[in-house]
mmCIF file of C-alpha atoms in Angstrom:
data_model
loop_
_atom_site.group_PDB
_atom_site.id
_atom_site.type_symbol
_atom_site.label_atom_id
_atom_site.label_comp_id
_atom_site.label_asym_id
_atom_site.label_seq_id
_atom_site.Cartn_x
_atom_site.Cartn_y
_atom_site.Cartn_z
ATOM 1 C CA MET A 1 -8.620 21.257 -24.617
ATOM 2 C CA THR A 2 -7.226 20.203 -21.236
ATOM 3 C CA PRO A 3 -8.301 16.667 -20.254
ATOM 4 C CA SER A 4 -10.588 16.338 -17.267
ATOM 5 C CA VAL A 5 -9.391 14.893 -13.978
ATOM 6 C CA SER A 6 -11.661 11.868 -14.374
ATOM 7 C CA LEU A 7 -10.100 11.137 -17.765
ATOM 8 C CA LEU A 8 -6.591 11.375 -16.339
ATOM 9 C CA ARG A 9 -7.497 8.880 -13.617
ATOM 10 C CA ARG A 10 -8.311 6.285 -16.265
ATOM 11 C CA PHE A 11 -4.636 6.242 -17.249
ATOM 12 C CA ASP A 12 -3.676 5.104 -13.764
ATOM 13 C CA ALA A 13 -6.574 3.106 -12.356
ATOM 14 C CA ARG A 14 -5.914 1.718 -8.883
ATOM 15 C CA GLY A 15 -7.696 -1.293 -7.476
ATOM 16 C CA TYR A 16 -6.890 -3.880 -4.844
ATOM 17 C CA GLU A 17 -3.493 -2.311 -4.151
ATOM 18 C CA LEU A 18 -5.238 0.389 -2.117
ATOM 19 C CA TRP A 19 -6.692 -2.014 0.452
ATOM 20 C CA LEU A 20 -4.997 -5.413 0.253
ATOM 21 C CA VAL A 21 -1.790 -4.800 2.224
ATOM 22 C CA PRO A 22 -3.488 -2.628 4.907
ATOM 23 C CA ALA A 23 -6.087 -5.385 5.329
ATOM 24 C CA LEU A 24 -3.348 -7.960 5.864
ATOM 25 C CA VAL A 25 -1.452 -5.756 8.316
ATOM 26 C CA ALA A 26 -4.671 -4.930 10.171
ATOM 27 C CA ALA A 27 -5.456 -8.640 10.513
ATOM 28 C CA ILE A 28 -2.000 -9.326 11.935
ATOM 29 C CA GLY A 29 -2.405 -6.331 14.247
ATOM 30 C CA GLY A 30 -5.723 -7.719 15.434
ATOM 31 C CA VAL A 31 -4.025 -10.974 16.416
ATOM 32 C CA THR A 32 -1.383 -9.025 18.364
ATOM 33 C CA LEU A 33 -3.905 -6.827 20.154
ATOM 34 C CA ALA A 34 -6.180 -9.735 21.004
ATOM 35 C CA SER A 35 -3.281 -11.610 22.615
ATOM 36 C CA ALA A 36 -2.241 -8.625 24.773
ATOM 37 C CA GLY A 37 -4.929 -9.135 27.410
ATOM 38 C CA ALA A 38 -7.036 -6.481 29.108
ATOM 39 C CA ASP A 39 -4.169 -4.204 30.163
ATOM 40 C CA ALA A 40 -5.177 -0.792 28.790
ATOM 41 C CA GLY A 41 -1.600 0.530 29.000
ATOM 42 C CA VAL A 42 -0.227 -2.314 26.888
ATOM 43 C CA LEU A 43 -3.033 -1.905 24.350
ATOM 44 C CA ARG A 44 -2.328 1.822 24.079
ATOM 45 C CA GLY A 45 1.332 1.115 23.449
ATOM 46 C CA LEU A 46 0.478 -1.370 20.728
ATOM 47 C CA VAL A 47 -1.887 1.107 19.082
ATOM 48 C CA PHE A 48 0.788 3.806 19.276
ATOM 49 C CA VAL A 49 3.305 1.516 17.533
ATOM 50 C CA GLY A 50 0.916 -0.364 15.251
ATOM 51 C CA GLY A 51 -0.974 2.686 13.984
ATOM 52 C CA PRO A 52 2.019 4.177 12.122
ATOM 53 C CA LEU A 53 2.943 0.715 10.806
ATOM 54 C CA LEU A 54 -0.558 0.299 9.380
ATOM 55 C CA LEU A 55 -0.388 3.722 7.734
ATOM 56 C CA LEU A 56 3.082 3.005 6.367
ATOM 57 C CA SER A 57 2.095 -0.400 4.962
ATOM 58 C CA GLY A 58 -0.180 1.018 2.268
ATOM 59 C CA LEU A 59 1.545 4.364 1.818
ATOM 60 C CA HIS A 60 3.337 3.584 -1.436
ATOM 61 C CA ALA A 61 0.154 2.388 -3.150
ATOM 62 C CA ARG A 62 -1.770 5.458 -1.952
ATOM 63 C CA LEU A 63 0.879 7.931 -3.103
ATOM 64 C CA ASP A 64 1.926 6.093 -6.266
ATOM 65 C CA GLY A 65 -0.146 8.282 -8.571
ATOM 66 C CA TYR A 66 1.608 11.538 -7.688
ATOM 67 C CA LEU A 67 5.080 10.705 -9.039
ATOM 68 C CA HIS A 68 5.692 6.966 -9.438
ATOM 69 C CA ALA A 69 2.735 5.986 -11.628
ATOM 70 C CA ARG A 70 3.491 5.141 -15.235
ATOM 71 C CA ALA A 71 0.826 7.635 -16.279
ATOM 72 C CA ARG A 72 2.845 10.526 -14.852
ATOM 73 C CA LEU A 73 5.779 9.673 -17.120
ATOM 74 C CA SER A 74 3.612 8.864 -20.144
ATOM 75 C CA LEU A 75 1.679 12.134 -19.915
ATOM 76 C CA LEU A 76 4.658 14.287 -18.961
ATOM 77 C CA PRO A 77 5.272 15.654 -22.506
ATOM 78 C CA LEU A 78 1.729 17.015 -22.639
ATOM 79 C CA PRO A 79 1.106 20.608 -21.484
ATOM 80 C CA LEU A 80 -0.963 19.525 -18.472
ATOM 81 C CA PRO A 81 -0.965 21.766 -15.384
ATOM 82 C CA PRO A 82 0.598 19.998 -12.376
ATOM 83 C CA ALA A 83 -2.590 20.707 -10.446
ATOM 84 C CA ARG A 84 -4.439 18.320 -12.784
ATOM 85 C CA SER A 85 -1.953 15.530 -12.085
ATOM 86 C CA TRP A 86 -2.260 16.275 -8.361
ATOM 87 C CA ALA A 87 -6.051 16.089 -8.529
ATOM 88 C CA ALA A 88 -5.930 12.843 -10.534
ATOM 89 C CA ALA A 89 -3.671 11.226 -7.926
ATOM 90 C CA SER A 90 -5.584 12.553 -4.926
ATOM 91 C CA GLY A 91 -8.699 10.488 -5.715
ATOM 92 C CA PRO A 92 -7.062 7.051 -5.232
ATOM 93 C CA HIS A 93 -5.117 8.537 -2.326
ATOM 94 C CA ARG A 94 -8.337 9.354 -0.494
ATOM 95 C CA VAL A 95 -9.788 5.929 -1.269
ATOM 96 C CA GLY A 96 -6.720 4.205 0.146
ATOM 97 C CA LEU A 97 -6.799 6.411 3.224
ATOM 98 C CA GLY A 98 -10.454 5.583 3.756
ATOM 99 C CA TRP A 99 -9.816 1.835 3.588
ATOM 100 C CA THR A 100 -6.836 2.126 5.927
ATOM 101 C CA GLY A 101 -8.825 4.123 8.468
ATOM 102 C CA LEU A 102 -11.731 1.683 8.290
ATOM 103 C CA PHE A 103 -9.470 -1.334 8.808
ATOM 104 C CA GLY A 104 -7.641 0.363 11.667
ATOM 105 C CA VAL A 105 -10.780 1.397 13.542
ATOM 106 C CA ALA A 106 -12.416 -2.008 13.072
ATOM 107 C CA THR A 107 -9.294 -3.842 14.220
ATOM 108 C CA VAL A 108 -8.727 -1.678 17.299
ATOM 109 C CA ALA A 109 -12.391 -1.741 18.336
ATOM 110 C CA GLY A 110 -12.826 -5.462 17.805
ATOM 111 C CA ALA A 111 -9.581 -6.450 19.513
ATOM 112 C CA ALA A 112 -10.165 -4.065 22.444
ATOM 113 C CA LEU A 113 -13.642 -5.377 23.160
ATOM 114 C CA GLY A 114 -12.439 -8.930 22.660
ATOM 115 C CA ALA A 115 -9.645 -8.351 25.182
ATOM 116 C CA GLY A 116 -12.231 -7.449 27.825
ATOM 117 C CA VAL A 117 -11.583 -3.740 28.392
ATOM 118 C CA THR A 118 -14.437 -1.410 29.207
ATOM 119 C CA THR A 119 -16.390 0.330 26.491
ATOM 120 C CA ARG A 120 -14.908 3.674 27.578
ATOM 121 C CA GLN A 121 -11.361 2.328 27.236
ATOM 122 C CA ALA A 122 -12.181 0.762 23.862
ATOM 123 C CA LEU A 123 -13.494 4.093 22.610
ATOM 124 C CA GLY A 124 -10.323 5.740 23.884
ATOM 125 C CA LEU A 125 -8.167 3.293 21.903
ATOM 126 C CA VAL A 126 -10.250 3.921 18.792
ATOM 127 C CA GLY A 127 -9.867 7.655 19.377
ATOM 128 C CA ASP A 128 -6.082 7.291 19.659
ATOM 129 C CA PHE A 129 -5.905 5.661 16.245
ATOM 130 C CA ALA A 130 -8.513 7.961 14.690
ATOM 131 C CA TRP A 131 -6.580 11.084 15.764
ATOM 132 C CA LEU A 132 -3.365 9.664 14.293
ATOM 133 C CA TRP A 133 -5.184 8.808 11.067
ATOM 134 C CA LEU A 134 -6.673 12.289 10.841
ATOM 135 C CA LEU A 135 -3.270 13.967 11.167
ATOM 136 C CA ALA A 136 -1.738 11.518 8.688
ATOM 137 C CA ALA A 137 -4.513 12.351 6.221
ATOM 138 C CA GLY A 138 -3.483 15.984 6.461
ATOM 139 C CA LEU A 139 0.265 15.366 6.243
ATOM 140 C CA GLU A 140 0.505 12.640 3.617
ATOM 141 C CA PRO A 141 0.227 15.034 0.647
ATOM 142 C CA VAL A 142 3.435 16.661 1.923
ATOM 143 C CA ILE A 143 5.344 13.460 1.107
ATOM 144 C CA PRO A 144 4.914 13.587 -2.709
ATOM 145 C CA ALA A 145 5.299 17.360 -2.579
ATOM 146 C CA ALA A 146 8.672 16.955 -0.856
ATOM 147 C CA GLY A 147 9.561 14.244 -3.361
ATOM 148 C CA ALA A 148 8.833 16.600 -6.250
ATOM 149 C CA TRP A 149 10.628 19.574 -4.676
ATOM 150 C CA LEU A 150 13.744 17.712 -3.509
ATOM 151 C CA GLY A 151 13.793 15.061 -6.231
ATOM 152 C CA ARG A 152 15.126 17.402 -8.890
ATOM 153 C CA ARG A 153 18.694 17.592 -10.173
ATOM 154 C CA PHE A 154 20.484 20.446 -8.428
ATOM 155 C CA PRO A 155 23.752 22.053 -9.604
ATOM 156 C CA GLU A 156 26.881 20.453 -8.198
ATOM 157 C CA GLU A 157 27.767 23.511 -6.105
ATOM 158 C CA ARG A 158 24.400 23.619 -4.336
ATOM 159 C CA PRO A 159 24.139 22.153 -0.795
ATOM 160 C CA GLN A 160 21.026 20.206 -1.838
ATOM 161 C CA ARG A 161 23.161 18.229 -4.293
ATOM 162 C CA ARG A 162 25.729 17.384 -1.618
ATOM 163 C CA TRP A 163 22.987 16.202 0.729
ATOM 164 C CA GLN A 164 21.498 14.038 -2.014
ATOM 165 C CA GLU A 165 24.830 12.333 -2.614
ATOM 166 C CA ARG A 166 25.703 11.828 1.066
ATOM 167 C CA LEU A 167 22.320 10.550 2.228
ATOM 168 C CA GLY A 168 21.923 8.098 -0.644
ATOM 169 C CA GLY A 169 24.855 5.891 0.265
ATOM 170 C CA GLY A 170 25.000 4.641 -3.312
ATOM 171 C CA TRP A 171 21.686 2.823 -2.938
ATOM 172 C CA THR A 172 19.990 4.823 -5.667
ATOM 173 C CA ILE A 173 20.600 7.832 -7.865
ATOM 174 C CA PRO A 174 20.982 11.122 -5.934
ATOM 175 C CA GLU A 175 17.736 12.610 -7.263
ATOM 176 C CA ALA A 176 15.699 9.726 -5.816
ATOM 177 C CA VAL A 177 17.228 9.799 -2.323
ATOM 178 C CA VAL A 178 14.345 11.840 -0.971
ATOM 179 C CA HIS A 179 11.994 8.927 -1.679
ATOM 180 C CA LEU A 180 13.970 6.740 0.724
ATOM 181 C CA TYR A 181 13.341 9.102 3.635
ATOM 182 C CA ALA A 182 10.136 11.038 2.972
ATOM 183 C CA PRO A 183 7.576 8.247 3.611
ATOM 184 C CA ALA A 184 8.966 7.269 7.024
ATOM 185 C CA LEU A 185 9.550 10.887 8.010
ATOM 186 C CA GLY A 186 6.011 11.816 6.989
ATOM 187 C CA VAL A 187 4.361 9.053 9.020
ATOM 188 C CA GLY A 188 6.759 9.679 11.915
ATOM 189 C CA THR A 189 5.855 13.356 11.925
ATOM 190 C CA ALA A 190 2.169 12.462 12.035
ATOM 191 C CA ALA A 191 2.812 10.166 15.025
ATOM 192 C CA LEU A 192 4.757 12.934 16.776
ATOM 193 C CA LEU A 193 2.065 15.537 16.220
ATOM 194 C CA ALA A 194 -0.640 13.103 17.321
ATOM 195 C CA MET A 195 1.001 12.342 20.657
ATOM 196 C CA PRO A 196 -0.293 15.359 22.679
ATOM 197 C CA GLY A 197 -3.870 14.708 21.607
ATOM 198 C CA GLN A 198 -3.548 11.003 22.350
ATOM 199 C CA LEU A 199 -2.135 11.694 25.823
ATOM 200 C CA TRP A 200 -4.966 14.128 26.567
ATOM 201 C CA LEU A 201 -7.557 11.561 25.469
ATOM 202 C CA ASP A 202 -5.983 8.725 27.475
ATOM 203 C CA LEU A 203 -5.905 10.813 30.658
ATOM 204 C CA TRP A 204 -9.542 11.743 30.151
ATOM 205 C CA VAL A 205 -10.503 8.090 29.638
ATOM 206 C CA ASP A 206 -8.711 7.180 32.880
ATOM 207 C CA GLY A 207 -10.838 9.720 34.764
ATOM 208 C CA GLN A 208 -8.014 12.179 35.384
ATOM 209 C CA ALA A 209 -7.968 15.906 34.693
ATOM 210 C CA PRO A 210 -5.777 16.301 31.587
ATOM 211 C CA PRO A 211 -3.742 19.519 31.338
ATOM 212 C CA ILE A 212 -5.252 22.119 29.062
ATOM 213 C CA GLU A 213 -1.818 22.559 27.490
ATOM 214 C CA LEU A 214 -2.055 19.108 25.913
ATOM 215 C CA LEU A 215 -5.360 20.028 24.297
ATOM 216 C CA VAL A 216 -3.975 23.332 22.979
ATOM 217 C CA VAL A 217 -0.817 21.725 21.577
ATOM 218 C CA GLY A 218 -2.901 18.940 20.027
ATOM 219 C CA ALA A 219 -5.177 21.465 18.341
ATOM 220 C CA ILE A 220 -2.177 23.393 17.017
ATOM 221 C CA ALA A 221 -0.731 20.129 15.672
ATOM 222 C CA GLY A 222 -3.984 19.424 13.843
ATOM 223 C CA VAL A 223 -4.070 22.859 12.257
ATOM 224 C CA LEU A 224 -0.395 22.571 11.281
ATOM 225 C CA ALA A 225 -0.852 19.137 9.692
ATOM 226 C CA TRP A 226 -3.821 20.158 7.612
ATOM 227 C CA GLY A 227 -2.316 23.515 6.716
ATOM 228 C CA LEU A 228 0.843 21.893 5.373
ATOM 229 C CA GLY A 229 -1.235 19.419 3.413
ATOM 230 C CA ARG A 230 -3.191 22.188 1.714
ATOM 231 C CA VAL A 231 -0.121 24.132 0.535
ATOM 232 C CA ALA A 232 1.792 21.009 -0.526
ATOM 233 C CA VAL A 233 0.397 21.285 -4.051
ATOM 234 C CA LEU A 234 2.438 24.461 -4.557
ATOM 235 C CA ALA A 235 5.736 22.658 -3.923
ATOM 236 C CA TYR A 236 4.551 19.766 -6.075
ATOM 237 C CA ALA A 237 3.797 22.103 -8.968
ATOM 238 C CA ARG A 238 7.274 23.627 -8.775
ATOM 239 C CA GLY A 239 9.098 20.300 -9.049
ATOM 240 C CA MET A 240 6.881 17.684 -10.707
ATOM 241 C CA PHE A 241 8.139 18.064 -14.282
ATOM 242 C CA GLU A 242 11.773 17.802 -13.184
ATOM 243 C CA ALA A 243 11.338 15.048 -10.594
ATOM 244 C CA VAL A 244 9.174 12.498 -12.440
ATOM 245 C CA PRO A 245 11.859 11.365 -14.956
ATOM 246 C CA TRP A 246 14.372 10.775 -12.153
ATOM 247 C CA VAL A 247 11.869 8.757 -10.124
ATOM 248 C CA HIS A 248 11.284 6.404 -13.022
ATOM 249 C CA GLU A 249 14.981 6.190 -13.808
ATOM 250 C CA ALA A 250 15.586 5.109 -10.217
ATOM 251 C CA VAL A 251 12.816 2.499 -10.402
ATOM 252 C CA ARG A 252 14.203 1.125 -13.651
ATOM 253 C CA THR A 253 17.725 0.971 -12.224
ATOM 254 C CA LEU A 254 16.618 -0.765 -9.018
ATOM 255 C CA ALA A 255 14.443 -3.235 -10.891
ATOM 256 C CA GLY A 256 17.402 -4.622 -12.814
ATOM 257 C CA PRO A 257 17.051 -6.783 -15.925
ATOM 258 C CA ALA A 258 13.600 -7.971 -16.934
ATOM 259 C CA VAL A 259 14.103 -11.620 -15.908
ATOM 260 C CA PRO A 260 10.795 -13.002 -14.569
ATOM 261 C CA GLU A 261 10.666 -15.302 -11.579
ATOM 262 C CA GLU A 262 10.530 -18.991 -12.522
ATOM 263 C CA VAL A 263 7.042 -20.526 -12.353
ATOM 264 C CA PRO A 264 6.892 -23.628 -10.084
ATOM 265 C CA ARG A 265 6.552 -26.806 -12.115
ATOM 266 C CA TRP A 266 3.534 -28.049 -10.190
ATOM 267 C CA LEU A 267 1.572 -24.999 -11.378
ATOM 268 C CA LEU A 268 2.195 -26.084 -14.981
ATOM 269 C CA TRP A 269 0.727 -29.595 -14.791
ATOM 270 C CA GLY A 270 -1.235 -30.911 -17.774
ATOM 271 C CA ARG A 271 -0.838 -30.175 -21.467
ATOM 272 C CA ASP A 272 -3.386 -27.406 -21.999
ATOM 273 C CA PRO A 273 -1.413 -24.554 -23.641
ATOM 274 C CA MET A 274 -3.968 -21.890 -22.670
ATOM 275 C CA GLN A 275 -3.802 -23.072 -19.061
ATOM 276 C CA HIS A 276 -0.028 -22.704 -19.091
ATOM 277 C CA LEU A 277 -0.288 -19.258 -20.676
ATOM 278 C CA VAL A 278 -2.765 -17.961 -18.088
ATOM 279 C CA VAL A 279 -0.722 -19.338 -15.184
ATOM 280 C CA ARG A 280 2.472 -17.799 -16.545
ATOM 281 C CA GLN A 281 0.724 -14.460 -17.035
ATOM 282 C CA PHE A 282 -0.588 -14.586 -13.473
ATOM 283 C CA TRP A 283 2.897 -15.320 -12.156
ATOM 284 C CA ARG A 284 4.522 -12.528 -14.139
ATOM 285 C CA VAL A 285 1.996 -9.743 -13.469
ATOM 286 C CA THR A 286 1.830 -10.481 -9.727
ATOM 287 C CA PRO A 287 4.496 -8.813 -7.540
ATOM 288 C CA VAL A 288 6.499 -11.358 -5.484
ATOM 289 C CA PRO A 289 4.170 -14.279 -6.303
ATOM 290 C CA GLY A 290 6.360 -16.863 -4.574
ATOM 291 C CA LEU A 291 6.308 -14.901 -1.326
ATOM 292 C CA ARG A 292 2.521 -14.606 -1.490
ATOM 293 C CA LEU A 293 2.114 -18.328 -2.100
ATOM 294 C CA TRP A 294 4.408 -19.435 0.712
ATOM 295 C CA ALA A 295 2.891 -16.899 3.112
ATOM 296 C CA LEU A 296 -0.564 -18.375 2.430
ATOM 297 C CA LEU A 297 0.548 -21.978 2.923
ATOM 298 C CA ILE A 298 2.571 -21.192 6.066
ATOM 299 C CA GLY A 299 -0.290 -19.148 7.508
ATOM 300 C CA ALA A 300 -2.746 -21.971 6.874
ATOM 301 C CA ALA A 301 -0.378 -24.469 8.494
ATOM 302 C CA TRP A 302 -0.028 -22.140 11.489
ATOM 303 C CA VAL A 303 -3.792 -22.039 12.015
ATOM 304 C CA GLY A 304 -4.232 -25.726 11.249
ATOM 305 C CA LEU A 305 -1.659 -26.780 13.841
ATOM 306 C CA ALA A 306 -2.742 -24.277 16.493
ATOM 307 C CA ALA A 307 -4.165 -25.755 19.662
ATOM 308 C CA ALA A 308 -6.986 -23.209 19.768
ATOM 309 C CA PRO A 309 -7.723 -21.394 16.481
ATOM 310 C CA SER A 310 -9.031 -17.844 16.745
ATOM 311 C CA VAL A 311 -11.127 -15.591 14.569
ATOM 312 C CA ALA A 312 -8.239 -13.137 14.252
ATOM 313 C CA ALA A 313 -5.844 -15.855 13.077
ATOM 314 C CA THR A 314 -8.409 -17.059 10.563
ATOM 315 C CA ALA A 315 -8.741 -13.479 9.314
ATOM 316 C CA VAL A 316 -4.989 -13.466 8.644
ATOM 317 C CA VAL A 317 -5.357 -16.560 6.450
ATOM 318 C CA VAL A 318 -8.282 -14.951 4.597
ATOM 319 C CA ALA A 319 -6.152 -11.851 3.992
ATOM 320 C CA LEU A 320 -3.263 -14.004 2.734
ATOM 321 C CA ALA A 321 -5.634 -15.865 0.417
ATOM 322 C CA SER A 322 -6.830 -12.523 -0.962
ATOM 323 C CA ALA A 323 -3.217 -11.432 -1.447
ATOM 324 C CA TRP A 324 -2.672 -14.567 -3.535
ATOM 325 C CA LEU A 325 -5.863 -14.520 -5.611
ATOM 326 C CA VAL A 326 -6.852 -10.878 -6.068
ATOM 327 C CA PRO A 327 -4.012 -10.038 -8.515
ATOM 328 C CA GLY A 328 -5.782 -12.421 -10.886
ATOM 329 C CA VAL A 329 -8.192 -9.619 -11.767
ATOM 330 C CA ARG A 330 -5.456 -8.254 -14.003
ATOM 331 C CA LEU A 331 -5.755 -11.370 -16.163
ATOM 332 C CA ARG A 332 -9.183 -10.210 -17.297
ATOM 333 C CA ALA A 333 -7.610 -7.208 -19.016
ATOM 334 C CA LEU A 334 -5.260 -9.578 -20.870
ATOM 335 C CA GLY A 335 -8.152 -11.747 -22.114
ATOM 336 C CA PRO A 336 -8.587 -9.976 -25.493
ATOM 337 C CA ALA A 337 -4.865 -10.355 -26.220
ATOM 338 C CA ARG A 338 -5.033 -14.070 -25.417
ATOM 339 C CA ALA A 339 -8.084 -14.406 -27.660
ATOM 340 C CA ARG A 340 -6.263 -12.743 -30.583
ATOM 341 C CA LEU A 341 -3.298 -15.047 -30.031
ATOM 342 C CA ALA A 342 -5.368 -18.244 -29.876
ATOM 343 C CA GLY A 343 -8.173 -17.332 -32.269
ATOM 344 C CA SER A 344 -6.684 -19.101 -35.291
ATOM 345 C CA LEU A 345 -5.276 -22.107 -33.430
ATOM 346 C CA PRO A 346 -6.942 -25.562 -33.254
ATOM 347 C CA LEU A 347 -8.121 -25.140 -29.666
ATOM 348 C CA PRO A 348 -11.457 -25.609 -27.878
ATOM 349 C CA PRO A 349 -13.862 -22.626 -28.075
ATOM 350 C CA SER A 350 -13.168 -21.514 -24.490
ATOM 351 C CA ALA A 351 -9.410 -21.481 -25.152
ATOM 352 C CA ARG A 352 -9.852 -19.524 -28.387
ATOM 353 C CA ALA A 353 -11.778 -16.957 -26.309
ATOM 354 C CA GLY A 354 -8.776 -16.577 -24.006
ATOM 355 C CA ARG A 355 -10.304 -18.432 -21.033
ATOM 356 C CA SER A 356 -9.055 -21.436 -19.077
ATOM 357 C CA LEU A 357 -10.957 -23.018 -16.212
ATOM 358 C CA GLY A 358 -7.999 -25.322 -15.606
ATOM 359 C CA ALA A 359 -5.771 -22.341 -14.864
ATOM 360 C CA TRP A 360 -8.162 -21.026 -12.245
ATOM 361 C CA ALA A 361 -8.404 -24.491 -10.732
ATOM 362 C CA VAL A 362 -4.618 -24.591 -10.396
ATOM 363 C CA LEU A 363 -4.406 -21.064 -8.988
ATOM 364 C CA GLY A 364 -7.248 -21.764 -6.575
ATOM 365 C CA ALA A 365 -5.700 -24.989 -5.265
ATOM 366 C CA PRO A 366 -3.549 -23.250 -2.593
ATOM 367 C CA VAL A 367 -6.660 -21.459 -1.305
ATOM 368 C CA VAL A 368 -8.543 -24.772 -1.103
ATOM 369 C CA VAL A 369 -5.644 -26.309 0.836
ATOM 370 C CA ALA A 370 -5.560 -23.316 3.196
ATOM 371 C CA ALA A 371 -9.321 -23.476 3.719
ATOM 372 C CA ALA A 372 -9.077 -27.186 4.507
ATOM 373 C CA GLY A 373 -6.455 -26.471 7.160
ATOM 374 C CA VAL A 374 -8.627 -23.801 8.774
ATOM 375 C CA VAL A 375 -11.742 -26.010 8.718
ATOM 376 C CA LEU A 376 -9.750 -28.883 10.224
ATOM 377 C CA ALA A 377 -8.506 -26.646 13.038
ATOM 378 C CA TRP A 378 -11.983 -25.379 13.910
ATOM 379 C CA SER A 379 -13.546 -28.860 13.717
ATOM 380 C CA ARG A 380 -10.885 -30.198 16.072
ATOM 381 C CA ALA A 381 -11.529 -27.377 18.536
ATOM 382 C CA ALA A 382 -15.325 -27.859 18.457
#
């Protein structure tokens, strides 16, 4: 019996990865837009540049399930139709797209109204981003489809093989070269196709008579984007089984040896062994933990030392705090393993159950410091 799509999604559950980075980028974008003033032309330029950056920031997490997820490699030996894998990956993809669109619209609307533009101009800016997001939603499935189709091993005499070798520059294996280019090309294509519709909308907002040609070309671009997205599953089905092993080989090669990043000594204060274990697990299951920690502390110092703190800047610190703390949800899944390890040891009952309040106190200390800096800044400005 073929497993259901909902069952397949359990093998590759996605959580905070779908919204955390877009939320951080949206907060930073809000600060930039709010500082641009009430010049509608400048705001439109920032939306035109910042919209693709916001879409690109969470793209890997949204598309991870199609080819890069561990579940794709683990389930590859099973006789599962590629359409089932596509459907399993498309659910988290849509969730991530929804969060990204929500953050983008909220950021553009809030920053535009805060900058003092008219309601009509604010709606025009929101429309510019919304049209880009809509075309990106149609085109994004083409990216994993292209990765599956062009991420296979071609015979040496084929031109595809020569292009793989020349475009890679030795950075990764030839079969994975397409994954270096496809994400940026996909988002760039969406921005290109969105431009006629955005220009038509901006002229209409300014009270001018926009050319009908812009509206026609924009409509054609919308149909093209969504049409390509609907047929992308066919290319994906042709190449998924051959491309997935090479994707994971490239990831393993780029990752290098499994040497974890050293845990800072101040995070390992005290003598509670369960506290040390939980902190080390947090550090090793969190991508780039040191970067997250320093970004939080620097962001808090930036707000704390600012002459006039703003809501947007505070939102950046909140996003950085989430980026530091939210990965801790993975520790809950490791709780039973910690309990089995500590169950027979002479430890307090909470430690034998795999829990450590001391560890959460240590991990929460940077957030408390950041919050103190923000509160100090606002109390000084009051």
